[in-house]
Amino acid sequence: MKTDFDYNSMPVSFAHCLNGHCLRADKCLRRQVSLRMPKERATVMVINPEHIASDGGDCTYFIDEKPVLFARGMKHLLDQVPLADATVIKRQMMAYFGKTIYYRCCNKERLIKPKEQEYIQGLFRRRGITEMPQFDEYVEYYDLG
């Protein structure tokens, strides 16, 4: 877990795990977040301990505590791409994300997940563009699914 972890950066609806006996507890974001709960937080969402296996082997709620690289902003993503290719790629991104989310991603209002970055890279490759897409900036955050 990041040393500068900010509990308040987690969504209010994020489910916490109180299972300290799980074999994967030390690597699970849900468990690590529950250990850093501030006393000012009166209520939290919790995964029912009876619902999950204590060994953590096949826990569907497990989230790796290591942050991953998210992209933020796509204002200049297509600047160096030929117009015909840029038009097709933009249309495909809008179909993939939906118009609202596409523009939120462009305007840095929503992070672009690693899987979404891979999808965009695939669009570039299919158009024969060898340069990797360059997003406005990159930030480390937890992949919440």
Short mmCIF file of N, CA and C in Angstrom, two decimals:
data_model
loop_
_atom_site.label_atom_id
_atom_site.label_comp_id
_atom_site.label_asym_id
_atom_site.label_seq_id
_atom_site.Cartn_x
_atom_site.Cartn_y
_atom_site.Cartn_z
N MET A 1 0.84 -1.17 0.00
CA MET A 1 0.00 0.00 0.00
C MET A 1 0.89 1.24 0.00
N LYS A 2 0.44 2.26 -0.70
CA LYS A 2 1.22 3.49 -0.76
C LYS A 2 1.40 4.07 0.64
N THR A 3 2.58 4.60 0.90
CA THR A 3 2.84 5.17 2.22
C THR A 3 2.05 6.45 2.46
N ASP A 4 1.71 7.15 1.37
CA ASP A 4 0.94 8.38 1.50
C ASP A 4 -0.56 8.13 1.26
N PHE A 5 -1.03 6.93 1.63
CA PHE A 5 -2.42 6.55 1.41
C PHE A 5 -3.37 7.53 2.10
N ASP A 6 -4.37 7.96 1.34
CA ASP A 6 -5.39 8.87 1.86
C ASP A 6 -6.72 8.11 1.91
N TYR A 7 -7.16 7.78 3.09
CA TYR A 7 -8.41 7.03 3.26
C TYR A 7 -9.57 7.72 2.55
N ASN A 8 -9.60 9.03 2.58
CA ASN A 8 -10.71 9.78 1.98
C ASN A 8 -10.74 9.72 0.46
N SER A 9 -9.68 9.17 -0.16
CA SER A 9 -9.68 9.03 -1.61
C SER A 9 -10.50 7.82 -2.06
N MET A 10 -10.87 6.96 -1.12
CA MET A 10 -11.66 5.78 -1.46
C MET A 10 -13.14 6.17 -1.56
N PRO A 11 -13.86 5.56 -2.51
CA PRO A 11 -15.29 5.86 -2.62
C PRO A 11 -16.02 5.48 -1.33
N VAL A 12 -17.05 6.22 -0.99
CA VAL A 12 -17.84 5.95 0.22
C VAL A 12 -18.43 4.55 0.16
N SER A 13 -18.76 4.08 -1.04
CA SER A 13 -19.39 2.76 -1.19
C SER A 13 -18.39 1.61 -1.25
N PHE A 14 -17.10 1.88 -1.05
CA PHE A 14 -16.08 0.84 -1.11
C PHE A 14 -16.26 -0.15 0.04
N ALA A 15 -16.37 -1.43 -0.29
CA ALA A 15 -16.59 -2.46 0.73
C ALA A 15 -15.29 -2.82 1.43
N HIS A 16 -15.31 -2.79 2.74
CA HIS A 16 -14.17 -3.12 3.58
C HIS A 16 -14.21 -4.61 3.93
N CYS A 17 -13.05 -5.17 4.22
CA CYS A 17 -12.98 -6.57 4.66
C CYS A 17 -12.37 -6.60 6.06
N LEU A 18 -13.07 -7.25 6.96
CA LEU A 18 -12.60 -7.35 8.34
C LEU A 18 -11.95 -8.69 8.65
N ASN A 19 -11.76 -9.51 7.63
CA ASN A 19 -11.22 -10.86 7.82
C ASN A 19 -9.70 -10.80 7.94
N GLY A 20 -9.20 -10.68 9.14
CA GLY A 20 -7.77 -10.63 9.39
C GLY A 20 -7.09 -11.98 9.31
N HIS A 21 -7.87 -13.05 9.26
CA HIS A 21 -7.30 -14.40 9.20
C HIS A 21 -7.07 -14.88 7.77
N CYS A 22 -7.51 -14.12 6.81
CA CYS A 22 -7.35 -14.49 5.41
C CYS A 22 -5.85 -14.54 5.07
N LEU A 23 -5.46 -15.53 4.30
CA LEU A 23 -4.04 -15.68 3.93
C LEU A 23 -3.56 -14.56 3.01
N ARG A 24 -4.50 -13.87 2.34
CA ARG A 24 -4.12 -12.79 1.42
C ARG A 24 -4.42 -11.40 2.01
N ALA A 25 -4.75 -11.33 3.28
CA ALA A 25 -5.14 -10.07 3.92
C ALA A 25 -4.08 -8.98 3.81
N ASP A 26 -2.81 -9.37 3.90
CA ASP A 26 -1.75 -8.36 3.88
C ASP A 26 -1.55 -7.75 2.48
N LYS A 27 -2.13 -8.36 1.46
CA LYS A 27 -2.01 -7.85 0.08
C LYS A 27 -3.34 -7.36 -0.47
N CYS A 28 -4.40 -7.42 0.32
CA CYS A 28 -5.74 -7.06 -0.14
C CYS A 28 -6.08 -5.61 0.23
N LEU A 29 -6.43 -4.84 -0.76
CA LEU A 29 -6.77 -3.44 -0.54
C LEU A 29 -7.95 -3.30 0.41
N ARG A 30 -8.94 -4.17 0.28
CA ARG A 30 -10.13 -4.07 1.15
C ARG A 30 -9.75 -4.24 2.62
N ARG A 31 -8.85 -5.15 2.90
CA ARG A 31 -8.40 -5.37 4.29
C ARG A 31 -7.54 -4.20 4.75
N GLN A 32 -6.62 -3.75 3.91
CA GLN A 32 -5.73 -2.66 4.28
C GLN A 32 -6.50 -1.36 4.53
N VAL A 33 -7.55 -1.12 3.74
CA VAL A 33 -8.38 0.07 3.94
C VAL A 33 -9.10 -0.03 5.29
N SER A 34 -9.58 -1.22 5.62
CA SER A 34 -10.30 -1.37 6.90
C SER A 34 -9.37 -1.10 8.09
N LEU A 35 -8.08 -1.37 7.94
CA LEU A 35 -7.12 -1.12 9.01
C LEU A 35 -6.79 0.36 9.17
N ARG A 36 -7.11 1.16 8.15
CA ARG A 36 -6.78 2.59 8.17
C ARG A 36 -8.02 3.48 8.32
N MET A 37 -9.12 2.88 8.75
CA MET A 37 -10.36 3.61 8.93
C MET A 37 -10.21 4.66 10.03
N PRO A 38 -10.49 5.91 9.73
CA PRO A 38 -10.41 6.93 10.79
C PRO A 38 -11.59 6.81 11.75
N LYS A 39 -11.36 7.15 12.99
CA LYS A 39 -12.43 7.03 14.00
C LYS A 39 -13.60 7.97 13.70
N GLU A 40 -13.36 9.01 12.91
CA GLU A 40 -14.44 9.95 12.57
C GLU A 40 -15.47 9.33 11.62
N ARG A 41 -15.10 8.26 10.95
CA ARG A 41 -15.99 7.59 10.00
C ARG A 41 -16.93 6.68 10.78
N ALA A 42 -18.20 7.07 10.89
CA ALA A 42 -19.16 6.35 11.72
C ALA A 42 -19.61 5.03 11.11
N THR A 43 -19.79 4.99 9.78
CA THR A 43 -20.29 3.78 9.13
C THR A 43 -19.49 3.50 7.87
N VAL A 44 -19.39 2.21 7.57
CA VAL A 44 -18.72 1.77 6.33
C VAL A 44 -19.46 0.55 5.79
N MET A 45 -19.24 0.27 4.50
CA MET A 45 -19.78 -0.94 3.90
C MET A 45 -18.78 -2.07 4.16
N VAL A 46 -19.30 -3.22 4.59
CA VAL A 46 -18.44 -4.34 4.96
C VAL A 46 -18.89 -5.61 4.22
N ILE A 47 -17.93 -6.41 3.78
CA ILE A 47 -18.23 -7.70 3.19
C ILE A 47 -18.56 -8.67 4.32
N ASN A 48 -19.62 -9.41 4.17
CA ASN A 48 -20.04 -10.37 5.17
C ASN A 48 -18.94 -11.42 5.34
N PRO A 49 -18.33 -11.53 6.53
CA PRO A 49 -17.25 -12.48 6.74
C PRO A 49 -17.68 -13.94 6.53
N GLU A 50 -18.95 -14.22 6.71
CA GLU A 50 -19.46 -15.58 6.54
C GLU A 50 -19.60 -15.94 5.06
N HIS A 51 -19.57 -14.95 4.22
CA HIS A 51 -19.77 -15.17 2.78
C HIS A 51 -18.49 -15.59 2.06
N ILE A 52 -17.35 -15.25 2.63
CA ILE A 52 -16.08 -15.52 1.95
C ILE A 52 -15.28 -16.60 2.66
N ALA A 53 -14.46 -17.29 1.89
CA ALA A 53 -13.60 -18.33 2.45
C ALA A 53 -12.46 -17.68 3.23
N SER A 54 -12.07 -18.27 4.33
CA SER A 54 -11.03 -17.67 5.16
C SER A 54 -9.64 -17.81 4.56
N ASP A 55 -9.47 -18.75 3.62
CA ASP A 55 -8.13 -18.92 3.04
C ASP A 55 -7.83 -17.88 1.97
N GLY A 56 -8.84 -17.17 1.48
CA GLY A 56 -8.65 -16.11 0.50
C GLY A 56 -8.31 -16.59 -0.89
N GLY A 57 -8.25 -17.89 -1.08
CA GLY A 57 -7.84 -18.44 -2.36
C GLY A 57 -8.66 -17.98 -3.55
N ASP A 58 -9.96 -18.12 -3.45
CA ASP A 58 -10.82 -17.76 -4.57
C ASP A 58 -11.74 -16.59 -4.23
N CYS A 59 -11.30 -15.71 -3.41
CA CYS A 59 -12.14 -14.58 -2.98
C CYS A 59 -12.41 -13.65 -4.16
N THR A 60 -13.66 -13.50 -4.51
CA THR A 60 -14.03 -12.62 -5.63
C THR A 60 -13.92 -11.15 -5.27
N TYR A 61 -13.73 -10.86 -3.99
CA TYR A 61 -13.64 -9.48 -3.53
C TYR A 61 -12.20 -8.98 -3.41
N PHE A 62 -11.24 -9.87 -3.61
CA PHE A 62 -9.84 -9.49 -3.48
C PHE A 62 -9.48 -8.42 -4.50
N ILE A 63 -8.81 -7.36 -4.02
CA ILE A 63 -8.25 -6.32 -4.88
C ILE A 63 -6.81 -6.13 -4.44
N ASP A 64 -5.91 -6.21 -5.39
CA ASP A 64 -4.49 -6.05 -5.08
C ASP A 64 -4.24 -4.66 -4.52
N GLU A 65 -3.46 -4.61 -3.45
CA GLU A 65 -3.18 -3.34 -2.78
C GLU A 65 -2.17 -2.48 -3.51
N LYS A 66 -1.55 -3.01 -4.56
CA LYS A 66 -0.57 -2.22 -5.31
C LYS A 66 -1.28 -1.27 -6.27
N PRO A 67 -0.92 -0.01 -6.24
CA PRO A 67 -1.53 0.92 -7.19
C PRO A 67 -1.03 0.64 -8.61
N VAL A 68 -1.84 1.01 -9.60
CA VAL A 68 -1.48 0.86 -11.00
C VAL A 68 -1.50 2.23 -11.67
N LEU A 69 -0.99 2.29 -12.87
CA LEU A 69 -0.87 3.56 -13.58
C LEU A 69 -2.13 3.86 -14.39
N PHE A 70 -2.85 4.87 -13.98
CA PHE A 70 -4.02 5.35 -14.70
C PHE A 70 -3.60 6.56 -15.53
N ALA A 71 -4.27 6.75 -16.65
CA ALA A 71 -4.04 7.94 -17.47
C ALA A 71 -5.11 8.96 -17.11
N ARG A 72 -4.76 10.25 -17.29
CA ARG A 72 -5.74 11.31 -17.04
C ARG A 72 -5.62 12.33 -18.16
N GLY A 73 -6.69 12.47 -18.91
CA GLY A 73 -6.75 13.46 -19.98
C GLY A 73 -6.32 12.93 -21.33
N MET A 74 -7.09 13.34 -22.38
CA MET A 74 -6.80 12.92 -23.75
C MET A 74 -6.89 14.10 -24.72
N LYS A 75 -6.67 15.29 -24.23
CA LYS A 75 -6.83 16.50 -25.06
C LYS A 75 -5.97 16.46 -26.32
N HIS A 76 -4.76 15.93 -26.22
CA HIS A 76 -3.83 15.96 -27.36
C HIS A 76 -3.50 14.56 -27.87
N LEU A 77 -4.32 13.60 -27.52
CA LEU A 77 -4.08 12.21 -27.88
C LEU A 77 -3.95 12.00 -29.39
N LEU A 78 -4.75 12.72 -30.15
CA LEU A 78 -4.81 12.50 -31.59
C LEU A 78 -4.10 13.59 -32.40
N ASP A 79 -3.39 14.48 -31.75
CA ASP A 79 -2.74 15.61 -32.44
C ASP A 79 -1.76 15.17 -33.53
N GLN A 80 -1.00 14.12 -33.29
CA GLN A 80 0.03 13.68 -34.23
C GLN A 80 -0.45 12.57 -35.17
N VAL A 81 -1.73 12.26 -35.10
CA VAL A 81 -2.31 11.19 -35.92
C VAL A 81 -2.91 11.81 -37.19
N PRO A 82 -2.71 11.19 -38.36
CA PRO A 82 -3.33 11.71 -39.58
C PRO A 82 -4.84 11.87 -39.40
N LEU A 83 -5.41 12.90 -39.98
CA LEU A 83 -6.81 13.26 -39.77
C LEU A 83 -7.77 12.10 -40.03
N ALA A 84 -7.57 11.38 -41.12
CA ALA A 84 -8.48 10.26 -41.44
C ALA A 84 -8.45 9.21 -40.33
N ASP A 85 -7.25 8.89 -39.83
CA ASP A 85 -7.13 7.91 -38.75
C ASP A 85 -7.69 8.47 -37.44
N ALA A 86 -7.41 9.74 -37.17
CA ALA A 86 -7.88 10.37 -35.94
C ALA A 86 -9.41 10.36 -35.89
N THR A 87 -10.04 10.61 -37.01
CA THR A 87 -11.51 10.62 -37.07
C THR A 87 -12.07 9.24 -36.74
N VAL A 88 -11.48 8.20 -37.31
CA VAL A 88 -11.95 6.84 -37.06
C VAL A 88 -11.70 6.45 -35.60
N ILE A 89 -10.51 6.74 -35.10
CA ILE A 89 -10.17 6.39 -33.71
C ILE A 89 -11.09 7.10 -32.73
N LYS A 90 -11.34 8.37 -32.95
CA LYS A 90 -12.22 9.13 -32.06
C LYS A 90 -13.63 8.52 -32.06
N ARG A 91 -14.12 8.18 -33.23
CA ARG A 91 -15.47 7.58 -33.33
C ARG A 91 -15.50 6.25 -32.57
N GLN A 92 -14.44 5.45 -32.71
CA GLN A 92 -14.39 4.16 -32.02
C GLN A 92 -14.30 4.34 -30.50
N MET A 93 -13.54 5.34 -30.06
CA MET A 93 -13.45 5.59 -28.61
C MET A 93 -14.80 6.05 -28.07
N MET A 94 -15.50 6.88 -28.82
CA MET A 94 -16.82 7.35 -28.37
C MET A 94 -17.80 6.19 -28.30
N ALA A 95 -17.71 5.25 -29.23
CA ALA A 95 -18.60 4.08 -29.20
C ALA A 95 -18.26 3.19 -28.00
N TYR A 96 -16.98 3.07 -27.69
CA TYR A 96 -16.52 2.23 -26.59
C TYR A 96 -16.90 2.82 -25.23
N PHE A 97 -16.58 4.09 -25.03
CA PHE A 97 -16.82 4.75 -23.75
C PHE A 97 -18.24 5.28 -23.59
N GLY A 98 -18.84 5.67 -24.70
CA GLY A 98 -20.07 6.46 -24.65
C GLY A 98 -19.66 7.92 -24.68
N LYS A 99 -20.50 8.75 -25.22
CA LYS A 99 -20.13 10.16 -25.43
C LYS A 99 -19.78 10.88 -24.13
N THR A 100 -20.59 10.70 -23.10
CA THR A 100 -20.37 11.41 -21.84
C THR A 100 -19.05 11.01 -21.19
N ILE A 101 -18.81 9.71 -21.08
CA ILE A 101 -17.57 9.25 -20.44
C ILE A 101 -16.37 9.63 -21.29
N TYR A 102 -16.50 9.56 -22.61
CA TYR A 102 -15.40 9.95 -23.49
C TYR A 102 -14.97 11.39 -23.18
N TYR A 103 -15.93 12.30 -23.11
CA TYR A 103 -15.58 13.70 -22.86
C TYR A 103 -15.09 13.92 -21.43
N ARG A 104 -15.60 13.14 -20.48
CA ARG A 104 -15.09 13.24 -19.11
C ARG A 104 -13.63 12.80 -19.06
N CYS A 105 -13.29 11.76 -19.83
CA CYS A 105 -11.89 11.30 -19.90
C CYS A 105 -11.02 12.36 -20.57
N CYS A 106 -11.51 12.95 -21.64
CA CYS A 106 -10.75 14.00 -22.34
C CYS A 106 -10.43 15.16 -21.40
N ASN A 107 -11.40 15.54 -20.59
CA ASN A 107 -11.29 16.73 -19.75
C ASN A 107 -10.74 16.46 -18.35
N LYS A 108 -10.13 15.30 -18.16
CA LYS A 108 -9.50 14.94 -16.89
C LYS A 108 -10.49 14.82 -15.73
N GLU A 109 -11.74 14.56 -16.04
CA GLU A 109 -12.75 14.41 -15.00
C GLU A 109 -12.90 12.96 -14.58
N ARG A 110 -12.32 12.06 -15.36
CA ARG A 110 -12.39 10.62 -15.08
C ARG A 110 -11.07 9.98 -15.47
N LEU A 111 -10.56 9.11 -14.60
CA LEU A 111 -9.32 8.41 -14.90
C LEU A 111 -9.56 7.34 -15.97
N ILE A 112 -8.52 7.08 -16.76
CA ILE A 112 -8.60 6.07 -17.81
C ILE A 112 -7.88 4.83 -17.28
N LYS A 113 -8.64 3.77 -17.10
CA LYS A 113 -8.14 2.54 -16.51
C LYS A 113 -7.10 1.86 -17.41
N PRO A 114 -6.24 1.04 -16.82
CA PRO A 114 -5.24 0.34 -17.64
C PRO A 114 -5.85 -0.46 -18.80
N LYS A 115 -6.96 -1.15 -18.57
CA LYS A 115 -7.61 -1.92 -19.65
C LYS A 115 -8.11 -0.99 -20.75
N GLU A 116 -8.59 0.17 -20.38
CA GLU A 116 -9.06 1.14 -21.37
C GLU A 116 -7.89 1.71 -22.16
N GLN A 117 -6.76 1.92 -21.50
CA GLN A 117 -5.55 2.38 -22.19
C GLN A 117 -5.12 1.34 -23.22
N GLU A 118 -5.19 0.06 -22.85
CA GLU A 118 -4.83 -1.02 -23.77
C GLU A 118 -5.76 -1.03 -24.98
N TYR A 119 -7.04 -0.80 -24.74
CA TYR A 119 -8.01 -0.75 -25.84
C TYR A 119 -7.63 0.37 -26.83
N ILE A 120 -7.31 1.53 -26.29
CA ILE A 120 -6.93 2.67 -27.14
C ILE A 120 -5.64 2.36 -27.90
N GLN A 121 -4.68 1.74 -27.24
CA GLN A 121 -3.44 1.34 -27.93
C GLN A 121 -3.76 0.40 -29.09
N GLY A 122 -4.71 -0.50 -28.88
CA GLY A 122 -5.14 -1.41 -29.94
C GLY A 122 -5.74 -0.68 -31.13
N LEU A 123 -6.50 0.37 -30.85
CA LEU A 123 -7.07 1.18 -31.94
C LEU A 123 -5.96 1.81 -32.77
N PHE A 124 -4.93 2.31 -32.10
CA PHE A 124 -3.80 2.90 -32.81
C PHE A 124 -3.11 1.85 -33.69
N ARG A 125 -2.85 0.68 -33.11
CA ARG A 125 -2.15 -0.38 -33.85
C ARG A 125 -2.95 -0.82 -35.07
N ARG A 126 -4.27 -0.97 -34.90
CA ARG A 126 -5.10 -1.40 -36.04
C ARG A 126 -5.11 -0.40 -37.17
N ARG A 127 -4.81 0.85 -36.87
CA ARG A 127 -4.74 1.89 -37.91
C ARG A 127 -3.31 2.02 -38.44
N GLY A 128 -2.41 1.18 -37.96
CA GLY A 128 -1.03 1.20 -38.44
C GLY A 128 -0.17 2.28 -37.81
N ILE A 129 -0.62 2.82 -36.70
CA ILE A 129 0.13 3.87 -36.00
C ILE A 129 1.05 3.19 -34.99
N THR A 130 2.35 3.35 -35.17
CA THR A 130 3.31 2.65 -34.33
C THR A 130 3.61 3.38 -33.03
N GLU A 131 3.42 4.70 -32.98
CA GLU A 131 3.67 5.44 -31.75
C GLU A 131 2.60 5.09 -30.71
N MET A 132 3.04 5.00 -29.48
CA MET A 132 2.11 4.72 -28.39
C MET A 132 1.28 5.98 -28.12
N PRO A 133 0.00 5.81 -27.81
CA PRO A 133 -0.82 6.97 -27.46
C PRO A 133 -0.24 7.68 -26.24
N GLN A 134 -0.20 8.99 -26.29
CA GLN A 134 0.30 9.78 -25.16
C GLN A 134 -0.85 10.52 -24.52
N PHE A 135 -1.16 10.13 -23.29
CA PHE A 135 -2.21 10.79 -22.54
C PHE A 135 -1.62 12.03 -21.88
N ASP A 136 -2.48 12.91 -21.38
CA ASP A 136 -2.02 14.18 -20.81
C ASP A 136 -1.11 13.96 -19.60
N GLU A 137 -1.49 13.03 -18.74
CA GLU A 137 -0.68 12.73 -17.57
C GLU A 137 -1.02 11.34 -17.05
N TYR A 138 -0.20 10.87 -16.13
CA TYR A 138 -0.40 9.56 -15.53
C TYR A 138 -0.38 9.69 -14.02
N VAL A 139 -1.24 8.92 -13.35
CA VAL A 139 -1.31 8.94 -11.90
C VAL A 139 -1.43 7.51 -11.38
N GLU A 140 -0.85 7.27 -10.23
CA GLU A 140 -0.99 5.97 -9.59
C GLU A 140 -2.26 5.98 -8.75
N TYR A 141 -3.06 4.92 -8.90
CA TYR A 141 -4.27 4.78 -8.10
C TYR A 141 -4.60 3.29 -8.02
N TYR A 142 -5.52 2.94 -7.20
CA TYR A 142 -5.90 1.55 -7.00
C TYR A 142 -6.95 1.14 -8.02
N ASP A 143 -6.76 -0.04 -8.60
CA ASP A 143 -7.71 -0.56 -9.59
C ASP A 143 -8.89 -1.18 -8.84
N LEU A 144 -9.96 -0.44 -8.71
CA LEU A 144 -11.11 -0.86 -7.94
C LEU A 144 -12.08 -1.73 -8.74
N GLY A 145 -11.69 -2.04 -9.95
CA GLY A 145 -12.53 -2.92 -10.77
C GLY A 145 -13.21 -2.27 -11.91
#
